[in-house]
Short mmCIF file of C-alpha atoms and ligand atoms in Angstrom, two decimals:
data_model
loop_
_atom_site.label_atom_id
_atom_site.label_comp_id
_atom_site.label_asym_id
_atom_site.label_seq_id
_atom_site.Cartn_x
_atom_site.Cartn_y
_atom_site.Cartn_z
CA MET A 1 -6.35 40.58 21.10
CA LYS A 2 -7.66 42.40 18.15
CA LYS A 3 -7.09 39.36 15.93
CA ARG A 4 -9.21 37.23 18.32
CA VAL A 5 -12.24 39.66 18.18
CA LEU A 6 -11.91 39.88 14.35
CA LEU A 7 -11.99 36.08 14.11
CA GLN A 8 -14.99 35.87 16.27
CA VAL A 9 -16.67 38.27 14.20
CA ALA A 10 -15.84 36.57 11.19
CA ALA A 11 -17.13 33.20 12.75
CA VAL A 12 -20.35 34.75 13.84
CA ALA A 13 -20.84 36.21 10.43
CA LEU A 14 -20.05 32.90 8.75
CA MET A 15 -22.61 31.30 11.05
CA GLY A 16 -25.01 34.01 10.20
CA GLY A 17 -24.41 33.36 6.61
CA CYS A 18 -25.10 29.60 7.09
CA ILE A 19 -28.37 30.34 9.05
CA ALA A 20 -29.29 32.59 6.21
CA SER A 21 -28.86 30.29 3.58
CA ALA A 22 -30.42 27.49 5.61
CA VAL A 23 -33.37 29.64 6.07
CA HIS A 24 -33.35 30.30 2.30
CA ALA A 25 -33.15 26.58 1.64
CA GLU A 26 -36.04 26.10 3.96
CA ASP A 27 -38.14 28.56 2.03
CA THR A 28 -37.72 27.07 -1.42
CA ILE A 29 -38.70 23.73 -2.99
CA LYS A 30 -36.50 23.10 -6.09
CA ILE A 31 -37.51 21.45 -9.23
CA GLY A 32 -34.65 20.26 -11.56
CA LEU A 33 -36.16 20.49 -14.97
CA VAL A 34 -33.82 19.05 -17.60
CA LEU A 35 -35.01 19.58 -21.35
CA PRO A 36 -33.41 19.76 -24.79
CA MET A 37 -33.37 23.57 -25.09
CA THR A 38 -31.09 23.32 -28.21
CA GLY A 39 -30.30 20.79 -30.79
CA PRO A 40 -32.74 18.99 -33.12
CA PHE A 41 -35.34 18.39 -30.33
CA ALA A 42 -35.45 21.97 -29.04
CA SER A 43 -39.09 22.24 -29.94
CA THR A 44 -39.98 19.86 -27.13
CA GLY A 45 -37.91 21.82 -24.59
CA ARG A 46 -39.38 25.03 -25.74
CA GLN A 47 -42.99 23.59 -25.36
CA ILE A 48 -42.44 22.18 -21.95
CA ASP A 49 -40.57 25.12 -20.56
CA ALA A 50 -43.22 27.40 -21.82
CA ALA A 51 -46.05 25.09 -20.17
CA VAL A 52 -44.18 24.78 -16.76
CA LYS A 53 -43.92 28.58 -16.61
CA LEU A 54 -47.55 29.08 -17.57
CA TYR A 55 -48.62 26.60 -15.00
CA LEU A 56 -46.80 28.58 -12.04
CA ALA A 57 -48.10 31.83 -13.45
CA GLN A 58 -51.72 30.70 -13.32
CA TYR A 59 -51.69 28.54 -10.23
CA GLY A 60 -48.93 30.54 -8.17
CA ASP A 61 -45.53 29.38 -7.06
CA LYS A 62 -46.32 28.98 -3.24
CA VAL A 63 -46.68 25.53 -1.77
CA ALA A 64 -46.93 24.59 1.82
CA GLY A 65 -45.64 28.15 2.60
CA LYS A 66 -42.59 27.69 0.45
CA ARG A 67 -41.71 29.01 -3.14
CA VAL A 68 -41.25 26.66 -5.96
CA GLU A 69 -38.11 27.41 -7.88
CA VAL A 70 -37.62 25.68 -11.20
CA LEU A 71 -34.01 25.05 -12.21
CA LEU A 72 -33.91 24.66 -15.99
CA LYS A 73 -31.06 22.91 -17.49
CA ASP A 74 -30.33 22.31 -21.25
CA ASP A 75 -29.13 18.71 -22.23
CA ALA A 76 -29.29 19.42 -25.92
CA GLY A 77 -30.73 15.92 -26.28
CA VAL A 78 -27.55 14.18 -25.29
CA ALA A 79 -27.87 11.34 -22.74
CA ASP A 80 -24.51 11.89 -20.99
CA THR A 81 -25.32 15.51 -20.47
CA THR A 82 -28.79 14.60 -19.03
CA ARG A 83 -27.17 12.28 -16.48
CA ARG A 84 -24.55 14.70 -15.53
CA LEU A 85 -27.04 17.56 -15.05
CA ALA A 86 -29.55 15.41 -13.06
CA GLN A 87 -26.64 14.23 -10.74
CA GLU A 88 -25.64 17.95 -10.21
CA LEU A 89 -29.20 18.98 -9.58
CA VAL A 90 -29.55 16.14 -6.93
CA VAL A 91 -26.28 16.45 -5.15
CA ASN A 92 -25.48 20.23 -5.49
CA ASP A 93 -28.82 21.88 -5.68
CA LYS A 94 -30.68 19.16 -3.55
CA VAL A 95 -33.84 19.30 -5.68
CA ALA A 96 -36.98 17.74 -4.41
CA VAL A 97 -37.89 16.28 -7.88
CA LEU A 98 -36.30 15.85 -11.23
CA ALA A 99 -38.63 16.54 -14.39
CA GLY A 100 -38.54 17.00 -18.09
CA PHE A 101 -36.77 14.23 -20.22
CA GLY A 102 -37.46 15.10 -23.84
CA LEU A 103 -36.35 11.81 -25.26
CA THR A 104 -36.28 8.06 -24.26
CA PRO A 105 -32.61 7.67 -24.06
CA LEU A 106 -32.43 10.77 -21.82
CA ALA A 107 -34.90 9.23 -19.38
CA PHE A 108 -33.16 5.79 -19.38
CA ALA A 109 -29.89 7.50 -18.49
CA THR A 110 -31.39 9.29 -15.55
CA ALA A 111 -33.39 6.50 -13.94
CA PRO A 112 -30.40 5.00 -11.98
CA ILE A 113 -29.95 8.49 -10.29
CA ALA A 114 -33.61 8.76 -9.31
CA THR A 115 -33.50 5.20 -7.67
CA GLN A 116 -30.16 5.68 -5.91
CA SER A 117 -31.05 9.20 -4.57
CA LYS A 118 -34.76 8.31 -3.91
CA THR A 119 -35.61 11.39 -5.99
CA PRO A 120 -39.13 11.38 -7.75
CA MET A 121 -38.47 11.75 -11.45
CA VAL A 122 -41.33 13.04 -13.57
CA VAL A 123 -41.09 12.21 -17.18
CA MET A 124 -43.00 14.77 -19.29
CA ALA A 125 -42.11 13.73 -22.69
CA ALA A 126 -40.30 10.43 -23.30
CA ALA A 127 -42.69 7.79 -24.35
CA THR A 128 -41.26 4.36 -24.59
CA SER A 129 -43.38 2.01 -22.59
CA SER A 130 -40.72 0.54 -20.51
CA ILE A 131 -39.41 3.89 -19.09
CA THR A 132 -41.46 3.58 -15.87
CA GLU A 133 -40.09 0.17 -15.21
CA ARG A 134 -36.52 1.49 -15.05
CA SER A 135 -37.02 2.95 -11.49
CA PRO A 136 -39.69 2.96 -8.98
CA PHE A 137 -39.17 6.77 -8.61
CA ILE A 138 -40.40 7.44 -12.00
CA VAL A 139 -43.82 8.83 -12.61
CA ARG A 140 -45.00 9.72 -16.20
CA SER A 141 -47.30 12.65 -17.15
CA GLY A 142 -47.13 12.42 -20.91
CA PHE A 143 -48.11 9.34 -22.74
CA THR A 144 -46.73 5.96 -24.18
CA LEU A 145 -46.49 5.04 -27.72
CA PRO A 146 -48.51 1.72 -27.30
CA GLN A 147 -51.09 3.48 -25.70
CA VAL A 148 -51.71 6.14 -28.47
CA THR A 149 -51.03 3.61 -31.36
CA LEU A 150 -53.96 1.39 -30.43
CA GLY A 151 -56.59 4.05 -31.69
CA VAL A 152 -55.23 4.49 -35.06
CA ALA A 153 -54.71 0.64 -35.50
CA GLU A 154 -58.41 0.02 -34.54
CA TRP A 155 -59.40 2.67 -36.97
CA ALA A 156 -57.68 0.99 -39.76
CA ALA A 157 -59.52 -2.22 -38.94
CA LYS A 158 -62.87 -0.44 -38.73
CA ASN A 159 -62.25 1.00 -42.21
CA LYS A 160 -61.28 -2.27 -43.87
CA ILE A 161 -57.60 -1.28 -44.38
CA LYS A 162 -55.93 -4.69 -44.79
CA LYS A 163 -52.51 -4.08 -46.26
CA VAL A 164 -50.15 -1.92 -44.69
CA VAL A 165 -46.28 -0.80 -44.34
CA THR A 166 -44.98 0.60 -41.10
CA LEU A 167 -42.32 3.29 -40.95
CA VAL A 168 -40.92 4.23 -37.67
CA SER A 169 -37.92 5.92 -36.01
CA ASP A 170 -35.52 3.31 -35.04
CA TYR A 171 -35.42 3.44 -31.41
CA GLY A 172 -37.71 2.80 -28.33
CA PRO A 173 -40.79 4.68 -29.04
CA GLY A 174 -40.74 3.73 -32.72
CA ILE A 175 -40.25 0.15 -31.90
CA ASP A 176 -43.15 0.27 -29.42
CA ALA A 177 -45.40 1.88 -32.08
CA GLU A 178 -44.34 -0.61 -34.88
CA LYS A 179 -45.15 -3.69 -32.56
CA THR A 180 -48.36 -2.17 -31.32
CA PHE A 181 -49.78 -1.36 -34.79
CA LYS A 182 -48.50 -4.78 -36.24
CA GLU A 183 -50.18 -6.82 -33.39
CA ARG A 184 -53.49 -5.10 -33.86
CA MET A 185 -53.43 -5.42 -37.55
CA LEU A 186 -52.83 -9.09 -37.42
CA LEU A 187 -55.30 -9.64 -34.63
CA ASN A 188 -57.89 -8.04 -37.00
CA GLY A 189 -57.01 -10.08 -40.08
CA GLY A 190 -54.64 -7.60 -41.67
CA GLN A 191 -51.36 -7.88 -43.15
CA VAL A 192 -48.08 -5.90 -42.59
CA LEU A 193 -46.06 -5.97 -45.97
CA ALA A 194 -43.00 -4.27 -44.71
CA GLU A 195 -41.63 -2.85 -41.34
CA LEU A 196 -39.32 0.06 -42.14
CA ARG A 197 -37.04 1.63 -39.55
CA VAL A 198 -35.45 5.14 -40.20
CA PRO A 199 -32.49 6.70 -38.40
CA VAL A 200 -33.51 9.06 -35.47
CA ALA A 201 -31.05 11.82 -36.46
CA ASN A 202 -31.32 13.78 -39.50
CA PRO A 203 -33.43 11.00 -41.43
CA ASP A 204 -33.53 11.02 -45.29
CA PHE A 205 -37.03 9.49 -45.82
CA ALA A 206 -36.62 9.27 -49.75
CA PRO A 207 -35.39 5.68 -50.01
CA PHE A 208 -37.89 4.46 -47.30
CA LEU A 209 -40.88 6.13 -49.09
CA GLN A 210 -39.67 4.50 -52.41
CA ARG A 211 -39.94 1.14 -50.70
CA VAL A 212 -43.37 1.99 -49.35
CA ARG A 213 -44.42 2.91 -52.81
CA ASP A 214 -43.07 -0.33 -54.27
CA ALA A 215 -44.91 -2.44 -51.73
CA GLN A 216 -48.39 -0.96 -52.76
CA PRO A 217 -50.05 -0.96 -49.44
CA GLU A 218 -53.42 0.69 -48.84
CA ALA A 219 -51.83 2.78 -46.11
CA VAL A 220 -48.65 3.51 -44.41
CA PHE A 221 -48.43 3.89 -40.62
CA VAL A 222 -45.84 6.21 -39.43
CA PHE A 223 -44.23 7.38 -36.10
CA VAL A 224 -41.54 9.93 -35.97
CA PRO A 225 -40.64 12.01 -32.89
CA SER A 226 -41.97 15.56 -32.12
CA GLY A 227 -40.67 18.01 -34.69
CA VAL A 228 -39.52 15.65 -37.35
CA GLY A 229 -42.98 15.41 -38.94
CA SER A 230 -42.37 18.36 -40.98
CA ALA A 231 -39.45 16.92 -42.99
CA PHE A 232 -41.39 13.69 -43.29
CA MET A 233 -44.51 15.28 -44.72
CA LYS A 234 -42.52 17.29 -47.20
CA GLN A 235 -40.75 14.21 -48.62
CA PHE A 236 -44.06 12.28 -48.56
CA ALA A 237 -45.54 15.05 -50.88
CA GLU A 238 -42.50 15.28 -53.00
CA ARG A 239 -42.48 11.58 -53.66
CA GLY A 240 -46.19 11.72 -54.64
CA LEU A 241 -47.28 9.19 -52.08
CA ASP A 242 -50.36 11.20 -51.44
CA LYS A 243 -51.29 11.09 -55.11
CA ALA A 244 -50.47 7.59 -55.48
CA GLY A 245 -53.46 6.49 -53.20
CA ILE A 246 -51.38 5.37 -50.26
CA ARG A 247 -53.25 6.69 -47.12
CA LEU A 248 -51.15 8.16 -44.42
CA LEU A 249 -51.87 6.79 -40.86
CA ALA A 250 -50.02 8.15 -37.91
CA THR A 251 -49.52 8.79 -34.25
CA GLY A 252 -50.10 12.33 -33.33
CA ASP A 253 -46.52 12.85 -33.01
CA VAL A 254 -46.17 13.22 -36.87
CA VAL A 255 -48.86 15.91 -37.13
CA ASP A 256 -47.74 17.70 -33.90
CA ASP A 257 -49.65 20.79 -33.37
CA ASP A 258 -46.43 22.82 -32.99
CA ILE A 259 -45.61 22.28 -36.77
CA LEU A 260 -48.95 21.21 -38.28
CA ASN A 261 -50.15 24.56 -39.41
CA ASN A 262 -47.03 24.91 -41.56
CA MET A 263 -47.40 21.51 -43.26
CA GLY A 264 -49.83 22.69 -45.91
CA ASP A 265 -52.47 20.74 -47.82
CA VAL A 266 -50.55 17.45 -47.81
CA ALA A 267 -51.51 17.15 -44.25
CA LEU A 268 -55.22 17.34 -45.02
CA GLY A 269 -57.13 14.15 -44.20
CA VAL A 270 -54.30 12.60 -42.32
CA ILE A 271 -55.76 10.22 -39.66
CA SER A 272 -53.87 10.05 -36.56
CA SER A 273 -54.52 9.01 -32.94
CA HIS A 274 -53.13 10.62 -29.82
CA HIS A 275 -54.00 11.87 -26.25
CA TYR A 276 -53.95 15.63 -27.14
CA SER A 277 -55.07 18.02 -29.81
CA ALA A 278 -55.01 21.76 -29.27
CA ALA A 279 -58.48 21.47 -30.92
CA HIS A 280 -59.76 19.44 -28.03
CA PRO A 281 -63.13 21.04 -27.52
CA SER A 282 -63.38 21.53 -23.73
CA ALA A 283 -63.63 24.83 -21.89
CA LEU A 284 -60.45 24.14 -19.95
CA ASN A 285 -58.53 23.45 -23.18
CA LYS A 286 -59.86 26.49 -24.93
CA LYS A 287 -58.45 28.56 -21.83
CA PHE A 288 -55.19 26.66 -21.89
CA VAL A 289 -54.69 27.21 -25.59
CA GLU A 290 -55.47 30.93 -25.36
CA ALA A 291 -53.27 31.67 -22.29
CA PHE A 292 -50.44 29.59 -23.80
CA GLY A 293 -50.48 31.64 -27.09
CA LYS A 294 -50.79 34.87 -25.21
CA ALA A 295 -47.75 34.15 -23.19
CA ASN A 296 -45.73 32.79 -26.09
CA ASN A 297 -46.28 34.95 -29.37
CA GLY A 298 -49.21 32.89 -30.28
CA MET A 299 -47.42 29.61 -30.20
CA ARG A 300 -49.84 26.64 -30.11
CA PRO A 301 -49.30 24.13 -27.38
CA ASN A 302 -48.61 20.51 -28.46
CA PHE A 303 -48.70 17.28 -26.56
CA MET A 304 -45.27 18.10 -25.16
CA GLY A 305 -46.64 21.28 -23.62
CA VAL A 306 -49.40 19.33 -22.01
CA GLY A 307 -47.17 16.63 -20.77
CA GLY A 308 -45.27 19.54 -19.11
CA TYR A 309 -48.34 21.48 -17.78
CA ASP A 310 -49.87 18.32 -16.39
CA GLY A 311 -46.49 17.33 -14.87
CA MET A 312 -46.37 20.54 -12.92
CA HIS A 313 -49.96 19.86 -11.81
CA VAL A 314 -48.89 16.42 -10.52
CA ILE A 315 -45.65 17.74 -8.73
CA VAL A 316 -47.44 20.86 -7.26
CA GLU A 317 -50.51 18.82 -5.90
CA GLY A 318 -47.90 16.16 -4.69
CA LEU A 319 -45.95 18.73 -2.78
CA LYS A 320 -49.23 20.03 -1.28
CA ALA A 321 -50.06 16.72 0.08
CA SER A 322 -46.57 15.95 1.25
CA LYS A 323 -46.29 19.33 2.91
CA GLY A 324 -43.46 20.36 0.95
CA ALA A 325 -41.33 17.19 1.30
CA GLY A 326 -39.57 15.53 -1.56
CA GLY A 327 -38.36 11.91 -1.62
CA GLU A 328 -40.79 9.05 -0.91
CA ALA A 329 -43.42 11.34 0.57
CA LEU A 330 -43.77 13.17 -2.64
CA LEU A 331 -43.60 10.14 -4.85
CA ASN A 332 -46.52 8.45 -2.85
CA ALA A 333 -48.67 11.78 -3.14
CA MET A 334 -48.27 11.72 -6.94
CA LYS A 335 -49.56 8.13 -7.30
CA GLY A 336 -53.23 7.81 -7.73
CA GLN A 337 -53.89 11.46 -8.75
CA ILE A 338 -56.87 12.15 -10.81
CA PHE A 339 -57.52 15.43 -12.51
CA GLU A 340 -58.95 17.17 -15.49
CA SER A 341 -56.37 18.16 -17.89
CA PRO A 342 -56.63 20.32 -21.17
CA ARG A 343 -56.47 16.80 -22.79
CA GLY A 344 -59.39 15.42 -20.77
CA GLN A 345 -59.45 13.29 -17.67
CA VAL A 346 -56.13 11.94 -16.50
CA LEU A 347 -55.08 9.34 -13.76
CA ILE A 348 -51.63 8.52 -12.64
CA ASP A 349 -51.99 4.79 -11.91
CA ALA A 350 -50.75 4.00 -8.51
CA GLN A 351 -49.34 0.67 -9.47
CA THR A 352 -47.55 1.45 -12.68
CA ARG A 353 -47.02 5.23 -12.09
CA ASP A 354 -47.87 5.67 -15.78
CA VAL A 355 -50.55 7.78 -17.17
CA VAL A 356 -54.24 6.53 -17.94
CA GLN A 357 -56.08 8.75 -20.38
CA ASP A 358 -58.45 8.90 -23.26
CA VAL A 359 -57.06 8.42 -26.73
CA TYR A 360 -58.64 10.32 -29.62
CA ILE A 361 -59.02 9.62 -33.13
CA ARG A 362 -58.45 12.70 -35.23
CA LYS A 363 -58.40 14.08 -38.74
CA VAL A 364 -56.49 17.00 -40.20
CA GLU A 365 -58.94 19.56 -41.32
CA ARG A 366 -58.68 23.28 -42.16
CA VAL A 367 -60.91 25.24 -39.85
CA ASN A 368 -61.02 29.10 -40.25
CA GLY A 369 -57.90 29.07 -42.36
CA GLN A 370 -55.83 26.92 -40.02
CA LEU A 371 -54.82 23.29 -39.94
CA TRP A 372 -56.11 21.37 -36.88
CA ASN A 373 -56.43 17.86 -35.64
CA VAL A 374 -60.01 17.62 -35.39
CA GLU A 375 -61.04 14.77 -32.82
CA PHE A 376 -63.96 12.55 -34.08
CA ASP A 377 -63.77 9.38 -31.86
CA ALA A 378 -62.27 8.25 -28.66
CA LEU A 379 -61.04 5.20 -26.75
CA LYS A 380 -61.72 5.88 -23.09
CA ALA A 381 -59.31 5.44 -20.21
CA VAL A 382 -56.65 3.67 -21.99
CA LYS A 383 -53.86 2.08 -19.88
CA ASP A 384 -50.52 1.54 -21.35
CA PRO A 385 -50.85 -1.93 -23.18
CA GLY A 386 -47.02 -2.16 -23.71
CA LYS A 387 -45.94 -3.23 -20.08
CA SER A 388 -43.93 -6.38 -19.91
CA LYS A 389 -46.16 -7.70 -17.10
C1 LIG B 1 -40.24 10.46 -27.93
C2 LIG B 1 -39.83 11.65 -28.24
C3 LIG B 1 -40.77 12.34 -28.92
O1 LIG B 1 -40.47 13.55 -29.48
C4 LIG B 1 -42.09 11.85 -29.24
O2 LIG B 1 -42.87 12.58 -30.03
C5 LIG B 1 -42.48 10.67 -28.70
C6 LIG B 1 -41.46 9.81 -28.07
C7 LIG B 1 -39.27 9.70 -27.03
O3 LIG B 1 -38.01 9.82 -27.30
O4 LIG B 1 -39.52 8.74 -26.17
#
């Protein structure tokens, strides 16, 4: 008799527990944020994590009467880990959306999980053109390499630069940048004397810079991923390429705002094109840079931070429209969003799910004792030109 009562009590308690956790689950919307927080690309993770936290601090974490909860996971930049973490977030944590993805191979590895589980996947950092074609559930809030390379390639043509060498990291975004730059050069009557590809991990630029020097181009066009630009610039200066009259042209990844200020005079005058500079002269950006610095010991936001901040905007506004639902309802609510970002106006193209944005031409200048990418020209509302169809 006693035993039966106890069992009943236990059963009721268990049910109560289930109801309590069901209520709790109903009350929160989970975002699975997978980033390289350690390893060689930790600066990307640090920037995006800080931006996501800032967005929620500024705009609140309540959507459709529920609390937004971000589950941050560190993949250390290893694709197998990204895939495993994304799987766990979908199956165990039942996240409404996956987000982050610091490098192309990490986004590629996760795309099938988004498709199979019908979970929207917001790519905040990885920038190879074809990523959005890997799953109909992928939306991109950052940029693509073909998109940002156009600007500096057009600048080269306008400035009568005819002979160039390209030097890129040997994987998706580098190959996209190389291809776009070359196509534009040839179209504009220029010549590519050599196409150099350097390993992604721990690159030693010295032998490649020697080959650049030997080819005697007017300029070298460079792409390396965020964070790697410091090592590149150091070796560029050590090899004396700046003194040899070879002009450095780059995508903004090389003169990334996270590291630019520590590069020293070698960076002065570098022309790059990109979708975001911390020096972008809009009121919204000034507020963003100030708040980001205040919350992070003076850290300057870079383009990765903005990709994270805007990715949160796309997710939160999407959740408002879907009344807190994930899946296809959220995906559809993310398509076609237009908003003002710290970088300028941004559109999520409803057809491609990719980002359409202005691309700025910038020059590194010292302003009030600090190095900045000062924007001086822009291509308006650039769609990714790299899509296969
Ligand atoms: C990628 C990573 C970067 O850090 C970057 O600046 C551009 C592209 C990528 O892996 O897609």
